[in-house]
Amino acid sequence: MGIDDAFNDYQKTVNEDLDKTKLARERRDLFKTALLSEPDVLETFGSGSLSRSTQLRPIHDVDIVIVYDGDAHPGWGVSGPSAEEALEHIRTQVNRLLSQSNGTRDNVVRHTLLRNHAVKCFLDDPDDPEAFTVDVMAALRQADGTLLIPEQLNTRWVPANPEYLIDQVAERQRGWPHFRPLVRVLKQWRHTVHVEGRIKSLVMEVLALHCMPDFGNRATALKTFFTAAADRVHEGVWDPAGLCGEIQPDLDREALAAAFTEAADLADQACAAAAAGDTGGALRLWQKIFGDDFPAPAAPGKTAAAITAPALITPRPIKDAPQG
């Protein structure tokens, strides 16, 4: 197996099944269409990773933005109780339109919860840890094209521009077809990193915008990314639109930088091995970075041991082998 074939195979373990992605988009579009029929709604659009096509498997939630007519809600957009009022307004509309018991447009929503910026709508049992949800956020369009969105906990409205990131990712993808797939790969990789707390997927996506080249093959691009991100993460990762501040202030920058450095070293060795014609060695190094789902041949020493070991006279120990 060549390097490109190995990356193709690994990508399949990261990408969501096409049918499940289609279902998620259908559910998102159902909400968009239903809410757009309301007289105080000017526009609806999808946000989040699904709208950028950078979603990982499994897809448990989608995000949509409902842009309301400010004239219909003159009290919105200013600090105070209107932030929570906007979320309650969404909840009322969603229940009337899409409630499982008496929705007028469809019967899909089993439960709703108010979050800080959005209403979380459960399409499955809320006690199911893998319940599918749709997060619906209210917004007011500003004269410069950006949005104001409610922040319930701080009783205020804050600026945001999710469409900026959607456009940035789309532009990078047009310039280099591996961009979105590798963003998914990096989002998956972050789950293997030992840090205090967690790493938000948006952190990896924004770092990819800054540090991933838009040319070359996947191997060299990843080597460049890991090397650049090891330095870049020390500066913090900020909203690319320049409106929402640092994406994850509690990010364990030191541990993530160390992980980037280690991955950069392995990627450099892998690229060198491939350049020297040692494809098997290169694949094993990529497997060290991405884990056992990345295909690679067994090390030569292990093959020899398997042939010469007294396997026929010694009972084989039972090991946990989930991949069979």
Coordinates of C-alpha atoms in Angstrom, one line a residue:
M1 CA 0.0 0.0 0.0
G2 CA 1.3 3.4 -0.9
I3 CA 1.2 6.6 1.2
D4 CA -1.8 8.1 -0.7
D5 CA -3.8 4.9 -0.4
A6 CA -3.1 4.7 3.3
F7 CA -4.4 8.2 3.8
N8 CA -7.4 7.4 1.7
D9 CA -8.2 4.4 3.9
Y10 CA -7.7 6.3 7.1
Q11 CA -9.9 9.1 5.9
K12 CA -12.8 6.6 5.7
T13 CA -12.5 5.9 9.4
V14 CA -12.8 9.6 10.2
N15 CA -15.5 10.7 7.8
E16 CA -19.2 10.2 8.6
D17 CA -21.3 7.8 6.6
L18 CA -22.8 9.6 3.6
D19 CA -26.4 8.5 4.5
K20 CA -26.0 9.8 8.1
T21 CA -24.6 13.1 6.8
K22 CA -27.6 13.4 4.4
L23 CA -30.0 12.7 7.3
A24 CA -28.3 15.4 9.4
R25 CA -28.7 17.9 6.6
E26 CA -32.3 16.9 6.1
R27 CA -33.1 17.5 9.8
R28 CA -31.2 20.8 9.7
D29 CA -33.2 21.9 6.6
L30 CA -36.5 20.9 8.2
F31 CA -35.8 23.4 11.0
K32 CA -34.7 26.1 8.6
T33 CA -37.7 25.8 6.4
A34 CA -40.2 25.6 9.2
L35 CA -38.8 28.7 11.0
L36 CA -38.5 30.7 7.8
S37 CA -42.2 30.5 7.5
E38 CA -42.6 32.6 10.6
P39 CA -43.6 36.3 9.9
D40 CA -40.8 37.7 12.1
V41 CA -37.9 35.6 10.5
L42 CA -35.9 37.2 7.7
E43 CA -33.5 34.4 6.9
T44 CA -32.1 31.1 8.2
F45 CA -28.8 29.4 7.6
G46 CA -26.8 26.5 8.9
S47 CA -23.6 27.1 11.0
G48 CA -21.2 24.8 12.8
S49 CA -19.0 22.1 11.3
L50 CA -21.7 20.5 9.1
S51 CA -22.1 23.8 7.3
R52 CA -18.4 23.9 6.7
S53 CA -18.2 20.2 5.8
T54 CA -15.6 19.6 8.5
Q55 CA -17.8 17.4 10.7
L56 CA -16.5 14.2 12.3
R57 CA -18.3 11.0 12.8
P58 CA -20.7 10.5 14.5
I59 CA -22.9 13.5 13.8
H60 CA -25.0 14.1 17.0
D61 CA -25.9 17.7 16.4
V62 CA -26.3 20.4 13.9
D63 CA -26.5 24.2 14.3
I64 CA -28.7 26.7 12.6
V65 CA -29.1 30.5 12.9
I66 CA -32.4 32.3 12.7
V67 CA -32.1 35.9 11.7
Y68 CA -35.1 37.9 13.1
D69 CA -36.6 41.2 12.0
G70 CA -35.4 43.7 14.5
D71 CA -38.5 45.9 13.8
A72 CA -40.7 43.0 15.1
H73 CA -38.6 42.8 18.3
P74 CA -37.6 46.4 19.2
G75 CA -36.4 45.4 22.6
W76 CA -33.9 42.8 21.3
G77 CA -30.2 43.5 20.8
V78 CA -29.6 45.5 24.0
S79 CA -28.4 44.2 27.4
G80 CA -31.0 42.9 29.7
P81 CA -33.7 40.2 29.8
S82 CA -34.2 40.3 26.0
A83 CA -31.4 37.8 25.5
E84 CA -33.4 35.1 27.4
E85 CA -36.6 36.4 25.9
A86 CA -35.2 35.7 22.4
L87 CA -34.3 32.1 23.3
E88 CA -37.8 31.6 24.9
H89 CA -39.3 33.0 21.7
I90 CA -37.4 30.4 19.6
R91 CA -38.5 27.6 22.0
T92 CA -42.1 28.6 21.6
Q93 CA -41.9 28.7 17.8
V94 CA -40.1 25.3 17.6
N95 CA -42.6 23.7 19.9
R96 CA -45.5 25.1 17.9
L97 CA -44.0 24.1 14.6
L98 CA -42.2 20.9 15.3
S99 CA -43.2 19.4 18.6
Q100 CA -43.6 15.6 18.6
S101 CA -47.0 15.9 20.2
N102 CA -48.6 18.8 18.3
G103 CA -46.3 20.4 15.8
T104 CA -48.1 22.0 12.9
R105 CA -45.2 21.4 10.4
D106 CA -43.8 18.2 11.6
N107 CA -43.5 16.0 14.8
V108 CA -39.8 15.6 15.5
V109 CA -38.9 17.5 18.7
R110 CA -39.2 15.6 21.9
H111 CA -37.6 18.1 24.3
T112 CA -36.0 21.6 24.4
L113 CA -33.4 23.2 26.7
L114 CA -32.2 26.7 26.9
R115 CA -28.5 27.0 26.5
N116 CA -26.4 30.2 26.7
H117 CA -26.6 31.1 23.0
A118 CA -29.1 28.7 21.6
V119 CA -32.1 26.4 22.2
K120 CA -31.1 22.7 22.1
C121 CA -33.8 20.7 20.5
F122 CA -33.8 16.9 21.1
L123 CA -35.0 14.7 18.3
D124 CA -34.2 11.6 20.4
D125 CA -34.6 10.6 24.0
P126 CA -32.8 13.3 26.0
D127 CA -31.3 10.6 28.3
D128 CA -29.6 9.0 25.3
P129 CA -26.0 10.1 25.4
E130 CA -26.0 9.9 21.6
A131 CA -29.3 11.8 21.1
F132 CA -29.5 13.8 18.0
T133 CA -30.0 17.5 18.6
V134 CA -30.5 20.7 16.7
D135 CA -29.1 23.9 18.3
V136 CA -31.2 26.9 17.2
M137 CA -29.7 30.4 17.7
A138 CA -31.4 33.7 17.4
A139 CA -29.6 36.6 15.7
L140 CA -30.1 40.2 14.5
R141 CA -28.3 41.2 11.3
Q142 CA -26.2 44.4 11.7
A143 CA -25.6 47.1 9.0
D144 CA -22.1 45.7 8.4
G145 CA -23.4 42.2 7.8
T146 CA -22.3 40.7 11.1
L147 CA -24.8 39.4 13.7
L148 CA -25.8 40.1 17.3
I149 CA -26.6 36.9 19.2
P150 CA -28.1 36.5 22.7
E151 CA -26.0 35.5 25.6
Q152 CA -28.4 34.4 28.3
L153 CA -25.9 33.9 31.2
N154 CA -24.6 37.5 30.9
T155 CA -27.9 39.0 29.8
R156 CA -26.4 40.7 26.8
W157 CA -26.1 40.4 23.0
V158 CA -22.7 39.9 21.5
P159 CA -21.3 40.2 18.0
A160 CA -20.5 37.2 15.9
N161 CA -19.9 36.3 12.3
P162 CA -20.1 32.5 11.7
E163 CA -20.5 33.1 8.0
Y164 CA -16.9 34.4 7.9
L165 CA -15.5 31.0 8.9
I166 CA -17.8 29.2 6.5
D167 CA -16.5 31.3 3.7
Q168 CA -12.8 31.0 4.8
V169 CA -13.1 27.2 4.9
A170 CA -14.8 27.0 1.5
E171 CA -12.2 29.2 -0.1
R172 CA -9.4 27.0 1.3
Q173 CA -11.1 23.9 0.0
R174 CA -11.5 25.5 -3.5
G175 CA -7.7 26.1 -3.5
W176 CA -6.7 22.6 -2.2
P177 CA -9.0 19.6 -2.2
H178 CA -7.4 18.0 0.8
F179 CA -8.1 20.9 3.2
R180 CA -11.5 19.8 4.6
P181 CA -10.6 16.1 4.9
L182 CA -7.4 16.9 6.8
V183 CA -9.3 19.2 9.1
R184 CA -11.4 16.2 10.0
V185 CA -8.2 14.1 10.5
L186 CA -6.8 16.7 12.8
K187 CA -10.0 16.9 14.8
Q188 CA -9.8 13.2 15.3
W189 CA -6.1 13.4 16.2
R190 CA -6.9 15.8 19.0
H191 CA -8.8 13.1 20.9
T192 CA -5.4 11.2 21.3
V193 CA -3.6 14.2 22.8
H194 CA -3.0 14.2 26.6
V195 CA -4.0 17.7 27.8
E196 CA -5.7 19.1 30.9
G197 CA -9.3 19.3 30.0
R198 CA -10.3 19.0 26.3
I199 CA -9.5 20.6 23.0
K200 CA -12.4 22.2 21.2
S201 CA -12.7 21.0 17.6
L202 CA -12.9 24.7 16.5
V203 CA -9.4 25.2 17.9
M204 CA -8.1 22.6 15.4
E205 CA -10.1 24.0 12.5
V206 CA -8.8 27.6 13.1
L207 CA -5.2 26.4 13.5
A208 CA -5.6 24.6 10.2
L209 CA -6.6 27.8 8.6
H210 CA -3.5 29.5 9.9
C211 CA -0.9 26.7 9.7
M212 CA -2.0 24.2 6.9
P213 CA -0.4 25.0 3.5
D214 CA -2.7 24.9 0.5
F215 CA -0.5 22.9 -1.8
G216 CA 1.5 19.7 -1.9
N217 CA 0.5 16.2 -0.8
R218 CA -1.1 15.3 2.5
A219 CA 2.0 14.0 4.2
T220 CA 4.1 17.1 3.6
A221 CA 1.2 19.4 4.4
L222 CA 0.7 17.7 7.8
K223 CA 4.4 17.9 8.5
T224 CA 4.2 21.7 7.9
F225 CA 1.0 22.0 9.9
F226 CA 2.3 20.3 13.0
T227 CA 5.6 22.3 12.9
A228 CA 3.8 25.6 12.5
A229 CA 1.0 24.9 15.0
A230 CA 3.5 24.0 17.7
D231 CA 4.6 27.7 17.7
R232 CA 1.3 29.2 16.8
V233 CA -0.7 27.7 19.7
H234 CA 1.3 29.6 22.2
E235 CA -0.4 32.8 20.9
G236 CA -3.8 31.4 21.7
V237 CA -6.5 30.6 19.1
W238 CA -8.8 33.4 18.3
D239 CA -12.0 34.0 16.4
P240 CA -10.9 34.4 12.8
A241 CA -13.6 37.0 12.3
G242 CA -12.0 39.1 15.1
L243 CA -15.3 39.5 17.0
C244 CA -15.6 36.7 19.7
G245 CA -12.2 36.7 21.2
E246 CA -10.2 33.7 22.2
I247 CA -12.0 30.4 21.3
Q248 CA -10.8 28.5 24.3
P249 CA -9.2 30.5 27.0
D250 CA -8.6 27.5 29.2
L251 CA -6.8 25.5 26.5
D252 CA -3.8 23.6 27.8
R253 CA -1.4 25.3 25.3
E254 CA 1.8 23.8 26.7
A255 CA 0.6 20.2 26.4
L256 CA -0.9 20.8 23.0
A257 CA 2.3 22.4 21.7
A258 CA 4.3 19.5 23.0
A259 CA 2.0 17.1 21.1
F260 CA 2.3 19.1 18.0
T261 CA 6.1 19.0 18.3
E262 CA 6.2 15.3 18.8
A263 CA 3.8 14.8 15.8
A264 CA 6.0 17.1 13.7
D265 CA 9.1 15.1 14.5
L266 CA 7.4 11.8 13.5
A267 CA 5.9 13.4 10.4
D268 CA 9.4 14.6 9.4
Q269 CA 10.8 11.1 9.8
A270 CA 7.9 9.7 7.8
C271 CA 8.4 12.0 4.9
A272 CA 12.2 11.3 5.0
A273 CA 11.5 7.5 5.0
A274 CA 9.1 7.8 2.1
A275 CA 11.6 9.9 0.1
A276 CA 14.2 7.2 0.7
G277 CA 11.9 4.5 -0.7
D278 CA 11.0 3.0 2.7
T279 CA 7.2 3.2 2.3
G280 CA 6.5 0.6 5.1
G281 CA 8.6 2.6 7.5
A282 CA 6.8 5.8 6.6
L283 CA 3.4 4.2 7.1
R284 CA 4.4 2.9 10.5
L285 CA 5.5 6.4 11.5
W286 CA 2.1 7.9 10.4
Q287 CA 0.5 5.1 12.4
K288 CA 2.3 6.3 15.5
I289 CA 0.7 9.7 15.0
F290 CA -2.8 8.7 14.1
G291 CA -3.2 5.3 15.9
D292 CA -4.0 1.8 14.8
D293 CA -6.7 2.9 12.3
F294 CA -4.0 4.3 10.1
P295 CA -3.0 1.3 7.9
A296 CA 0.6 0.1 8.1
P297 CA 2.5 -3.1 7.6
A298 CA 3.9 -4.9 10.7
A299 CA 7.5 -4.1 11.6
P300 CA 10.0 -6.6 10.0
G301 CA 11.1 -7.8 13.4
K302 CA 7.6 -8.7 14.4
T303 CA 7.1 -10.7 11.2
A304 CA 10.2 -12.7 11.8
A305 CA 9.3 -13.4 15.4
A306 CA 5.9 -14.6 14.3
I307 CA 7.5 -17.2 12.0
T308 CA 10.1 -18.5 14.4
A309 CA 8.2 -18.4 17.7
P310 CA 7.1 -21.7 19.0
A311 CA 3.4 -20.8 18.4
L312 CA 2.5 -24.4 17.6
I313 CA 3.5 -25.8 21.0
T314 CA 2.7 -22.9 23.2
P315 CA -0.9 -21.9 23.9
R316 CA -1.6 -18.5 22.4
P317 CA -2.5 -15.9 25.0
I318 CA -5.9 -14.4 24.7
K319 CA -5.6 -10.6 24.0
D320 CA -8.1 -7.9 23.5
A321 CA -8.2 -7.5 19.7
P322 CA -11.2 -5.4 18.8
Q323 CA -10.2 -5.3 15.1
G324 CA -10.2 -9.1 14.9

